[in-house]
Amino acid sequence: MRTHTRRARLLKGTAALALAVAVATPALAAGKVTKDVAPVTAQALSEHIRILASDEFQGRKPGTAGEDKAIAYIQDQFKKIGLKPAVDGSYLQDVPLTEIVSKADGPMVITGPKAAPLSLEYFSDMIVWTRQRTPHVEVKDNDMVFVGYGITAPEFGWDDYAGVDVRGKTVVILVNDPGYATGDPALFGGGAMTWYGRWVYKFEEAARHGATAAIIVHETRAAGYPWGVVANGGSIPKLSLMPADGGLKTRSAVEGWMQLDQAKAVFQAAGLDFNTLKDSAARRGFKAVPLPLKMSVGITPTERDVISHNVIGTIPGTKHPDEMVLVGAHWDHLGIGPAINGDTIYHGAMDNASGVAGLIELAKRYTKGPKPDRTLLFIAYTAEEQGLLGSEYYAQHPLFAPNKTVAGFNMDMLSSVGLTRDIVLVGGRKSDLEDRLKAWTDAHMMALNQEPFPERGYYYRSDHFNLAKIGIPVIYAHSGIDSVANGAEWGKTKEDEFTRLHYHQPSDKWSPDLDLSGGAMEVNMIYDLSRPLAFGTDWPKWYDKAEFKAARDKSMGK
């Protein structure tokens, strides 16, 4: 009998039976398991999401009244279920941030000898901002250089900045990386985005080379999201972990994006063909190309200092309290922004009130059972939407040293389209946590698939990444697209639809029609995977070729 058919038959009947089958504790969790407690339910998740994504919470942006309401709710839930405050008698870890409100004073103007001046309008054609602490930014007649993908990666034998001096200039950069562009498995991650393809890296690398301005060319498929996501996110005030120099030496004065059509027009004004240069940028030996153009734009920012908060609770370990298993989810979203269909509140129901709901209910399930041998830490991060800032701060100021942190689990955007026959692993081939996940999916007669859109770089876009960078084995897995009720094509359509119509838009809101049975299954999956670690002495390991293994080896004294 085919496993999918068998599973489909098992899932018939009442919703309660379906959920029970989906979350039954697998054999791999044997050992310290006693009489188990009731699993997390879709109904419980829905109630938390309804509250956290309501208008009252104003989109949960850090440093606003929406944060006050969100962290008060999470603290209250942690206290009710019996989690211990983790930070000197408090649930709150202060995260100092600087908010910079910056918008172009006018259009971006590009001039050159071969064409009439180009005027790129803010929001529709381009988005720019500054992350420097300064009263005014004025870039006037700045030389422009096309630096391909803007990557310096010695381990791949790749340097887009070789032989060119971009200090004091504007660099134009392609999104993603050469592996995605060519599909060549010998280049970077092949079709899967690497860290070098992320916009965060590209801005950081441009600053390291002294660029005054860094502008990324937006392409929907290569970026993994439409222009609306870039424009909405770019126009909302930015929060940063401000360095001691106020960003004056560590950030470019101007960061931003331009629309693909505008980029083509810019290259045409330079007497060059965009597609030809794009193709050459994906080949080894590419050399940066100076553009016979000048760029001008002004930004007048305002700023304020903000103390935001990670919310952290623990269940102390009974035998090894100094060793910790971590589960995290970010509580923040975008707050109040440009109106879309008359709505200005970016509710963030699935992104990521759903993950916080899962965090609360997972902690509740643990508190109803026996006390773990190792400490369990439950953390709701701030400022994920601003660049993974809450988890970055925690990684810089951990409550448990990395060599005492056994493993981590991440919940970001639980499924809202029902039960699936598959689980998707984000960022595969990293650690033996994946082997444990494979044992779980086998026990549940489910397929374990690699992410269907590896080019979107989801592994580098959520909070687990900052833990991985300091060597902690972490895993991020979620429901797939092969819907039990409607099939794989329907599931893929729904995922594409959410990205196109609702991701980072006000329409990501709670509805009683959300089918959170798949989301509940995800939370119970993390319970099953984390339990043997919380009640054992095992230490997960990075695979030998994982980019984070060296950091783990160093922290463990190897």
Coordinates of C-alpha atoms in Angstrom, one line a residue:
M1 CA 0.0 0.0 0.0
R2 CA 1.4 3.4 -0.9
T3 CA 2.2 5.5 2.2
H4 CA 0.3 8.6 1.0
T5 CA -2.8 6.6 0.4
R6 CA -2.5 4.9 3.7
R7 CA -1.9 8.2 5.5
A8 CA -4.9 9.8 3.7
R9 CA -7.1 6.9 5.0
L10 CA -5.8 7.4 8.5
L11 CA -6.6 11.0 8.4
K12 CA -10.3 10.5 7.6
G13 CA -12.8 11.0 10.3
T14 CA -13.1 13.7 12.8
A15 CA -10.7 16.6 13.0
A16 CA -9.6 15.4 16.5
L17 CA -8.7 12.0 15.1
A18 CA -6.8 13.5 12.2
L19 CA -4.8 15.7 14.6
A20 CA -4.1 12.8 17.0
V21 CA -2.7 10.7 14.1
A22 CA -0.6 13.6 12.8
V23 CA 1.1 14.3 16.2
A24 CA 1.4 10.8 17.8
T25 CA 4.8 10.6 19.5
P26 CA 7.1 8.5 17.3
A27 CA 9.4 5.7 18.4
L28 CA 12.4 7.9 18.3
A29 CA 11.2 9.8 21.4
A30 CA 11.2 6.6 23.5
G31 CA 13.3 6.4 26.6
K32 CA 12.2 9.0 29.2
V33 CA 8.6 9.2 27.8
T34 CA 6.0 8.6 30.4
K35 CA 2.2 9.0 30.0
D36 CA 2.1 11.9 27.5
V37 CA 0.1 15.1 27.7
A38 CA -2.4 16.3 25.2
P39 CA -0.9 17.6 22.0
V40 CA -1.2 21.2 20.8
T41 CA -4.4 21.9 19.0
A42 CA -5.4 24.2 16.1
Q43 CA -8.1 25.9 18.2
A44 CA -5.5 27.0 20.8
L45 CA -3.2 28.4 18.1
S46 CA -6.1 30.2 16.5
E47 CA -7.1 32.1 19.7
H48 CA -3.5 33.4 20.2
I49 CA -3.3 34.5 16.6
R50 CA -6.6 36.2 16.7
I51 CA -5.5 38.3 19.7
L52 CA -1.9 39.1 18.6
A53 CA -2.9 40.0 15.0
S54 CA -5.9 42.2 16.0
D55 CA -6.1 45.9 15.3
E56 CA -5.4 46.6 19.0
F57 CA -1.9 45.3 18.6
Q58 CA -1.2 47.7 15.7
G59 CA 1.1 45.3 13.7
R60 CA 3.4 44.7 16.7
K61 CA 6.3 46.9 15.6
P62 CA 9.2 47.2 18.1
G63 CA 9.3 50.5 19.9
T64 CA 5.6 51.3 19.6
A65 CA 2.5 50.7 21.6
G66 CA 2.0 47.6 19.6
E67 CA 5.2 46.2 21.2
D68 CA 4.0 47.0 24.7
K69 CA 0.8 45.0 24.1
A70 CA 2.6 42.1 22.4
I71 CA 5.3 41.6 25.1
A72 CA 2.7 42.0 27.9
Y73 CA 0.6 39.3 26.3
I74 CA 3.5 36.9 25.9
Q75 CA 4.8 37.5 29.4
D76 CA 1.3 37.0 30.8
Q77 CA 1.0 33.7 28.9
F78 CA 4.5 32.5 30.1
K79 CA 3.6 33.4 33.7
K80 CA 0.2 31.6 33.5
I81 CA 1.7 28.3 32.2
G82 CA 4.5 28.4 34.8
L83 CA 7.7 29.3 32.8
K84 CA 10.4 30.9 35.0
P85 CA 11.7 34.4 34.1
A86 CA 15.1 34.0 32.4
V87 CA 16.7 37.4 32.8
D88 CA 17.5 38.3 36.4
G89 CA 13.9 37.7 37.6
S90 CA 12.4 39.2 34.4
Y91 CA 11.1 37.7 31.2
L92 CA 12.5 40.6 29.2
Q93 CA 16.0 40.9 27.7
D94 CA 16.5 44.6 26.7
V95 CA 17.5 45.0 23.1
P96 CA 18.8 48.6 22.4
L97 CA 17.9 49.8 18.9
T98 CA 18.0 53.0 16.9
E99 CA 15.0 53.8 14.7
I100 CA 15.8 55.9 11.7
V101 CA 13.0 57.4 9.7
S102 CA 14.4 58.1 6.2
K103 CA 12.8 58.9 2.9
A104 CA 14.3 60.4 -0.2
D105 CA 14.0 64.2 -0.4
G106 CA 13.0 63.8 -4.0
P107 CA 13.7 61.6 -7.0
M108 CA 17.0 59.8 -7.7
V109 CA 18.5 61.6 -10.6
I110 CA 21.0 59.8 -12.9
T111 CA 22.9 61.7 -15.6
G112 CA 25.3 60.8 -18.3
P113 CA 26.7 62.0 -21.6
K114 CA 24.8 59.6 -23.8
A115 CA 21.1 60.1 -22.8
A116 CA 18.8 62.6 -21.1
P117 CA 18.7 62.6 -17.3
L118 CA 16.7 59.8 -15.6
S119 CA 14.4 60.7 -12.7
L120 CA 13.5 57.7 -10.6
E121 CA 10.6 58.3 -8.3
Y122 CA 10.6 57.2 -4.7
F123 CA 8.5 54.1 -3.9
S124 CA 7.3 53.4 -7.5
D125 CA 10.8 53.2 -9.1
M126 CA 13.3 53.0 -6.3
I127 CA 13.5 52.8 -2.5
V128 CA 16.4 54.3 -0.6
W129 CA 17.2 54.8 3.1
T130 CA 20.1 55.4 5.4
R131 CA 21.2 53.5 8.5
Q132 CA 23.7 56.2 9.5
R133 CA 23.2 58.4 12.5
T134 CA 23.4 61.7 10.7
P135 CA 21.2 64.8 10.2
H136 CA 21.4 64.7 6.4
V137 CA 22.7 62.6 3.5
E138 CA 23.5 64.3 0.2
V139 CA 24.9 62.2 -2.6
K140 CA 25.7 64.5 -5.5
D141 CA 26.9 63.4 -9.0
N142 CA 28.3 60.2 -7.5
D143 CA 30.2 57.9 -9.9
M144 CA 28.5 54.5 -10.5
V145 CA 30.0 51.0 -10.9
F146 CA 28.2 47.8 -11.7
V147 CA 29.7 45.1 -9.4
G148 CA 27.7 42.1 -10.6
Y149 CA 26.4 40.2 -7.6
G150 CA 28.6 42.2 -5.2
I151 CA 30.2 39.1 -3.7
T152 CA 33.6 38.4 -2.1
A153 CA 33.8 34.7 -1.4
P154 CA 37.3 33.3 -1.2
E155 CA 36.1 29.7 -0.6
F156 CA 34.3 29.9 -4.0
G157 CA 37.2 31.6 -5.7
W158 CA 34.9 34.6 -6.4
D159 CA 35.5 38.4 -6.0
D160 CA 33.3 40.9 -7.7
Y161 CA 35.3 43.7 -6.2
A162 CA 38.7 42.5 -7.5
G163 CA 40.6 45.2 -9.4
V164 CA 38.1 48.0 -8.8
D165 CA 38.1 50.9 -6.3
V166 CA 34.5 51.7 -5.3
R167 CA 35.4 54.0 -2.3
G168 CA 33.1 57.0 -2.4
K169 CA 31.0 55.6 -5.3
T170 CA 27.6 54.1 -6.0
V171 CA 27.6 50.4 -6.6
V172 CA 24.8 48.7 -8.6
I173 CA 24.3 45.1 -7.5
L174 CA 22.3 42.1 -8.8
V175 CA 20.0 40.2 -6.4
N176 CA 20.7 36.5 -5.4
D177 CA 24.0 34.8 -6.5
P178 CA 25.6 33.2 -9.6
G179 CA 24.5 29.7 -8.6
Y180 CA 20.9 30.7 -8.8
A181 CA 21.4 32.6 -12.1
T182 CA 23.0 29.7 -13.9
G183 CA 21.6 26.7 -12.1
D184 CA 25.2 25.3 -12.1
P185 CA 25.7 23.1 -9.1
A186 CA 29.4 23.9 -9.1
L187 CA 28.6 27.6 -8.4
F188 CA 27.8 28.5 -4.9
G189 CA 24.6 26.6 -3.9
G190 CA 23.5 25.9 -7.4
G191 CA 19.8 26.8 -7.5
A192 CA 19.7 27.3 -3.8
M193 CA 20.5 30.8 -2.5
T194 CA 23.5 31.1 -0.3
W195 CA 24.2 33.8 2.3
Y196 CA 26.0 35.7 -0.4
G197 CA 22.7 36.1 -2.2
R198 CA 21.0 37.9 0.6
W199 CA 20.5 41.6 0.4
V200 CA 21.8 42.1 4.0
Y201 CA 25.2 40.6 3.0
K202 CA 25.3 42.7 -0.2
F203 CA 24.9 46.0 1.7
E204 CA 27.4 44.9 4.3
E205 CA 30.0 43.9 1.7
A206 CA 29.5 47.2 -0.2
A207 CA 30.1 49.1 3.0
R208 CA 33.3 47.0 3.7
H209 CA 34.6 48.2 0.3
G210 CA 33.8 51.9 1.1
A211 CA 30.9 52.4 -1.3
T212 CA 28.9 55.6 -0.6
A213 CA 25.7 54.1 -2.0
A214 CA 24.6 50.5 -2.7
I215 CA 21.6 49.9 -4.9
I216 CA 20.2 46.4 -5.6
V217 CA 18.3 45.6 -8.8
H218 CA 15.0 44.0 -7.9
E219 CA 13.8 40.9 -9.8
T220 CA 10.8 39.1 -8.3
R221 CA 11.9 35.5 -8.9
A222 CA 15.5 36.0 -7.9
A223 CA 14.5 38.0 -4.7
G224 CA 11.7 35.6 -3.8
Y225 CA 9.1 38.4 -3.3
P226 CA 7.5 41.1 -5.5
W227 CA 8.3 44.8 -5.6
G228 CA 5.5 45.6 -3.2
V229 CA 7.3 43.8 -0.4
V230 CA 10.5 45.8 -1.0
A231 CA 8.7 49.1 -1.3
N232 CA 6.5 48.6 1.7
G233 CA 9.4 47.4 3.9
G234 CA 11.8 50.0 2.6
S235 CA 9.4 52.9 3.2
I236 CA 8.8 51.9 6.9
P237 CA 11.2 53.4 9.5
K238 CA 14.3 51.2 10.0
L239 CA 15.5 49.8 13.3
S240 CA 19.2 48.9 13.8
L241 CA 21.6 47.6 16.3
M242 CA 23.6 50.8 16.1
P243 CA 27.4 50.4 16.2
A244 CA 29.5 52.7 18.3
D245 CA 30.4 54.8 15.2
G246 CA 26.8 55.5 14.4
G247 CA 27.2 53.6 11.2
L248 CA 29.3 56.3 9.7
K249 CA 32.2 53.9 9.0
T250 CA 30.3 50.6 8.9
R251 CA 27.4 51.4 6.6
S252 CA 27.1 53.0 3.2
A253 CA 25.4 56.4 3.4
V254 CA 22.6 55.2 1.1
E255 CA 21.2 51.7 0.7
G256 CA 18.3 50.7 -1.4
W257 CA 16.7 49.0 -4.4
M258 CA 15.6 49.9 -7.9
Q259 CA 13.0 48.3 -10.1
L260 CA 14.2 46.0 -12.9
D261 CA 12.8 48.2 -15.7
Q262 CA 14.5 51.3 -14.2
A263 CA 17.8 49.4 -14.0
K264 CA 17.5 48.5 -17.7
A265 CA 16.9 52.2 -18.5
V266 CA 20.0 53.1 -16.4
F267 CA 22.2 50.7 -18.3
Q268 CA 20.8 51.9 -21.6
A269 CA 21.7 55.5 -20.6
A270 CA 25.2 54.3 -20.1
G271 CA 25.3 52.8 -23.6
L272 CA 25.2 49.2 -22.2
D273 CA 22.8 46.3 -22.3
F274 CA 21.6 45.1 -18.9
N275 CA 20.9 41.5 -19.9
T276 CA 24.4 41.1 -21.5
L277 CA 26.1 42.4 -18.4
K278 CA 23.9 40.3 -16.1
D279 CA 24.9 37.2 -18.0
S280 CA 28.6 38.0 -17.8
A281 CA 28.3 38.7 -14.1
A282 CA 27.4 35.0 -13.5
R283 CA 30.6 33.7 -15.1
R284 CA 33.9 33.2 -13.4
G285 CA 36.4 36.0 -14.1
F286 CA 33.7 38.8 -14.2
K287 CA 35.2 42.2 -13.7
A288 CA 33.3 45.2 -12.3
V289 CA 32.2 47.7 -15.0
P290 CA 32.4 51.4 -14.3
L291 CA 29.3 53.2 -15.7
P292 CA 29.7 56.6 -17.3
L293 CA 26.9 57.9 -15.1
K294 CA 26.4 60.1 -12.1
M295 CA 23.8 59.5 -9.3
S296 CA 22.3 62.1 -7.0
V297 CA 19.9 61.7 -4.2
G298 CA 19.2 63.3 -0.8
I299 CA 17.8 61.9 2.4
T300 CA 16.9 63.8 5.6
P301 CA 16.5 61.2 8.4
T302 CA 15.2 61.6 11.9
E303 CA 16.1 59.2 14.6
R304 CA 15.2 58.0 18.1
D305 CA 16.7 55.4 20.4
V306 CA 14.4 52.5 21.3
I307 CA 14.7 49.8 23.9
S308 CA 12.9 46.8 22.5
H309 CA 12.7 43.3 24.1
N310 CA 13.2 39.6 23.6
V311 CA 10.7 37.7 25.8
I312 CA 12.4 34.7 27.4
G313 CA 11.1 32.0 29.8
T314 CA 12.6 28.7 30.9
I315 CA 11.8 25.3 32.4
P316 CA 15.0 24.7 34.4
G317 CA 16.6 21.3 34.0
T318 CA 16.6 18.9 36.9
K319 CA 19.9 17.0 36.1
H320 CA 21.9 19.3 33.7
P321 CA 20.4 22.8 34.3
D322 CA 23.5 24.4 32.7
E323 CA 22.8 22.7 29.3
M324 CA 19.9 24.2 27.3
V325 CA 17.6 23.4 24.4
L326 CA 16.2 26.5 22.7
V327 CA 12.9 27.1 20.8
G328 CA 12.3 30.5 19.3
A329 CA 9.8 32.5 17.2
H330 CA 9.8 36.2 16.5
W331 CA 6.9 38.3 17.9
D332 CA 7.3 41.4 15.8
H333 CA 5.8 42.5 12.4
L334 CA 5.8 45.8 10.4
G335 CA 3.4 48.0 12.5
I336 CA 1.5 50.7 10.6
G337 CA 2.5 51.5 7.1
P338 CA 1.2 52.6 3.7
A339 CA -2.5 51.9 3.1
I340 CA -3.4 49.0 0.9
N341 CA -7.1 48.6 0.2
G342 CA -7.8 51.1 3.0
D343 CA -5.9 49.1 5.7
T344 CA -2.8 50.6 7.2
I345 CA -2.2 47.9 9.9
Y346 CA 0.3 45.2 8.9
H347 CA -1.3 42.5 11.1
G348 CA 1.3 39.8 10.7
A349 CA -1.1 36.9 11.5
M350 CA 0.9 34.1 10.0
D351 CA 4.1 36.2 10.0
N352 CA 4.5 35.6 12.9
A353 CA 1.7 35.7 15.4
S354 CA 1.4 32.0 14.4
G355 CA 4.9 31.2 15.5
V356 CA 4.4 32.9 18.8
A357 CA 1.2 31.0 19.3
G358 CA 3.1 27.8 18.6
L359 CA 5.8 28.8 21.1
I360 CA 3.3 29.5 23.9
E361 CA 1.4 26.2 23.3
L362 CA 4.6 24.2 23.0
A363 CA 5.8 25.6 26.3
K364 CA 2.4 24.8 27.8
R365 CA 2.6 21.2 26.6
Y366 CA 6.0 20.8 28.3
T367 CA 4.8 22.3 31.6
K368 CA 2.1 19.7 31.8
G369 CA 4.5 16.8 31.7
P370 CA 7.6 15.7 33.7
K371 CA 10.4 18.2 34.3
P372 CA 13.2 17.9 31.7
D373 CA 16.8 16.9 32.5
R374 CA 18.2 19.9 30.6
T375 CA 16.9 23.4 30.7
L376 CA 14.3 24.4 28.0
L377 CA 14.4 28.0 26.9
F378 CA 11.5 29.6 25.0
I379 CA 12.4 32.9 23.4
A380 CA 10.1 35.3 21.5
Y381 CA 12.5 37.5 19.5
T382 CA 12.1 41.2 18.6
A383 CA 12.9 42.9 15.3
E384 CA 13.2 39.9 13.0
E385 CA 11.5 42.0 10.3
Q386 CA 14.2 44.7 10.7
G387 CA 17.0 42.3 9.9
L388 CA 16.9 39.5 12.5
L389 CA 18.0 42.0 15.2
G390 CA 16.6 40.4 18.3
S391 CA 18.2 37.0 17.6
E392 CA 21.4 38.8 16.6
Y393 CA 21.4 40.5 20.0
Y394 CA 20.7 37.3 21.8
A395 CA 23.6 35.6 19.9
Q396 CA 25.9 38.5 21.1
H397 CA 24.5 38.3 24.6
P398 CA 23.4 34.7 25.2
L399 CA 21.9 33.5 28.5
F400 CA 23.7 30.2 28.0
A401 CA 27.1 30.0 26.3
P402 CA 27.0 28.5 22.8
N403 CA 28.9 25.4 24.0
K404 CA 26.2 24.8 26.6
T405 CA 23.4 25.2 24.1
V406 CA 22.5 21.8 22.8
A407 CA 20.3 22.7 19.8
G408 CA 17.8 25.1 18.6
F409 CA 14.4 25.0 16.9
N410 CA 12.6 27.8 15.0
M411 CA 9.0 28.5 14.2
D412 CA 8.2 31.1 11.6
M413 CA 4.9 31.2 9.8
L414 CA 3.0 28.1 10.7
S415 CA 0.9 26.4 8.1
S416 CA -2.7 27.8 7.7
V417 CA -3.9 25.5 4.9
G418 CA -4.4 22.2 6.7
L419 CA -2.6 18.9 7.0
T420 CA 0.0 17.9 4.4
R421 CA 1.6 14.6 3.4
D422 CA 5.1 16.2 3.5
I423 CA 7.4 18.2 5.7
V424 CA 9.8 20.8 4.1
L425 CA 13.3 21.2 5.5
V426 CA 14.6 24.8 5.0
G427 CA 18.3 24.9 4.3
G428 CA 19.1 21.2 4.1
R429 CA 22.4 19.3 4.4
K430 CA 23.4 21.2 7.6
S431 CA 23.3 18.9 10.7
D432 CA 22.2 15.5 12.0
L433 CA 19.1 17.2 13.4
E434 CA 17.9 16.4 9.8
D435 CA 18.4 12.7 10.4
R436 CA 16.2 12.9 13.5
L437 CA 13.6 14.8 11.4
K438 CA 13.8 12.0 8.8
A439 CA 13.1 9.4 11.4
W440 CA 10.1 11.4 12.5
T441 CA 8.6 11.8 9.0
D442 CA 9.2 8.1 8.4
A443 CA 7.4 7.2 11.6
H444 CA 4.5 9.4 10.5
M445 CA 4.5 8.1 6.9
M446 CA 5.3 11.5 5.5
A447 CA 7.7 12.6 2.9
L448 CA 10.6 14.9 3.9
N449 CA 11.4 17.3 1.1
Q450 CA 13.9 20.0 0.5
E451 CA 12.4 23.5 0.2
P452 CA 10.6 24.0 -3.1
F453 CA 12.0 27.5 -3.5
P454 CA 15.7 27.3 -2.4
E455 CA 16.5 30.4 -4.5
R456 CA 14.6 32.5 -2.0
G457 CA 17.2 31.8 0.7
Y458 CA 14.8 31.2 3.6
Y459 CA 17.5 29.7 5.7
Y460 CA 19.1 33.1 5.9
R461 CA 15.9 35.0 6.5
S462 CA 14.8 33.8 9.9
D463 CA 16.2 33.9 13.5
H464 CA 17.8 30.5 13.6
F465 CA 20.5 31.8 11.3
N466 CA 22.0 33.9 14.0
L467 CA 22.3 30.9 16.3
A468 CA 23.8 28.9 13.5
K469 CA 26.5 31.6 13.0
I470 CA 27.7 31.1 16.5
G471 CA 27.8 27.3 16.0
I472 CA 24.6 26.1 17.6
P473 CA 22.9 23.3 15.5
V474 CA 19.5 24.6 14.6
I475 CA 16.7 23.4 12.4
Y476 CA 13.8 25.1 10.6
A477 CA 11.2 22.8 9.1
H478 CA 7.5 23.2 8.4
S479 CA 4.5 21.7 6.6
G480 CA 4.9 21.2 2.9
I481 CA 2.6 21.7 0.0
D482 CA 1.1 18.3 -0.6
S483 CA -2.3 18.9 0.9
V484 CA -4.1 15.8 2.3
A485 CA -7.4 17.3 1.3
N486 CA -6.5 19.0 -2.0
G487 CA -3.2 17.7 -3.4
A488 CA 0.2 19.2 -4.2
E489 CA -0.7 21.6 -7.0
W490 CA -3.4 23.2 -4.8
G491 CA -0.8 23.5 -2.0
K492 CA 1.8 25.1 -4.3
T493 CA -0.9 27.5 -5.6
K494 CA -1.8 28.5 -2.1
E495 CA 1.8 29.2 -1.1
D496 CA 2.4 31.3 -4.2
E497 CA -0.8 33.1 -3.5
F498 CA 0.2 34.0 0.0
T499 CA 3.6 35.3 -1.1
R500 CA 2.0 37.4 -3.9
L501 CA -1.1 38.8 -2.1
H502 CA -0.5 38.7 1.6
Y503 CA 3.2 38.4 2.6
H504 CA 4.2 41.7 4.4
Q505 CA 0.8 43.3 3.5
P506 CA -2.1 44.3 5.7
S507 CA -4.1 41.3 4.4
D508 CA -2.0 38.9 6.4
K509 CA -4.7 38.8 9.1
W510 CA -6.6 36.3 11.3
S511 CA -9.7 34.6 10.0
P512 CA -11.8 31.9 11.5
D513 CA -11.4 30.1 8.2
L514 CA -7.7 29.5 8.7
D515 CA -7.0 25.8 8.8
L516 CA -4.3 25.5 11.5
S517 CA -4.3 21.7 11.8
G518 CA -1.1 21.6 9.8
G519 CA 0.4 24.4 12.1
A520 CA -0.5 22.3 15.1
M521 CA 1.2 19.3 13.6
E522 CA 4.4 21.4 13.1
V523 CA 4.4 22.5 16.8
N524 CA 3.9 18.9 18.0
M525 CA 6.7 17.8 15.6
I526 CA 9.1 20.2 17.4
Y527 CA 7.9 18.7 20.7
D528 CA 8.8 15.3 19.5
L529 CA 12.2 16.3 18.1
S530 CA 13.2 18.4 21.1
R531 CA 12.0 16.0 23.8
P532 CA 14.8 13.4 23.4
L533 CA 17.4 16.2 23.7
A534 CA 15.7 17.8 26.7
F535 CA 15.5 14.4 28.5
G536 CA 18.9 13.1 27.3
T537 CA 22.6 13.7 27.0
D538 CA 23.0 13.6 23.3
W539 CA 24.6 16.5 21.4
P540 CA 23.6 17.1 17.7
K541 CA 26.4 17.7 15.3
W542 CA 26.9 19.7 12.2
Y543 CA 27.8 17.7 9.0
D544 CA 31.5 18.0 8.1
K545 CA 30.9 20.4 5.2
A546 CA 28.4 22.6 7.0
E547 CA 29.6 26.2 7.0
F548 CA 28.8 26.5 10.7
K549 CA 30.8 23.5 11.9
A550 CA 34.0 25.5 12.5
A551 CA 32.2 27.9 14.9
R552 CA 30.9 24.9 16.9
D553 CA 34.2 23.2 17.0
K554 CA 35.8 26.5 18.2
S555 CA 33.2 27.0 21.0
M556 CA 33.6 23.3 22.1
G557 CA 37.4 23.7 22.3
K558 CA 38.2 21.5 19.4

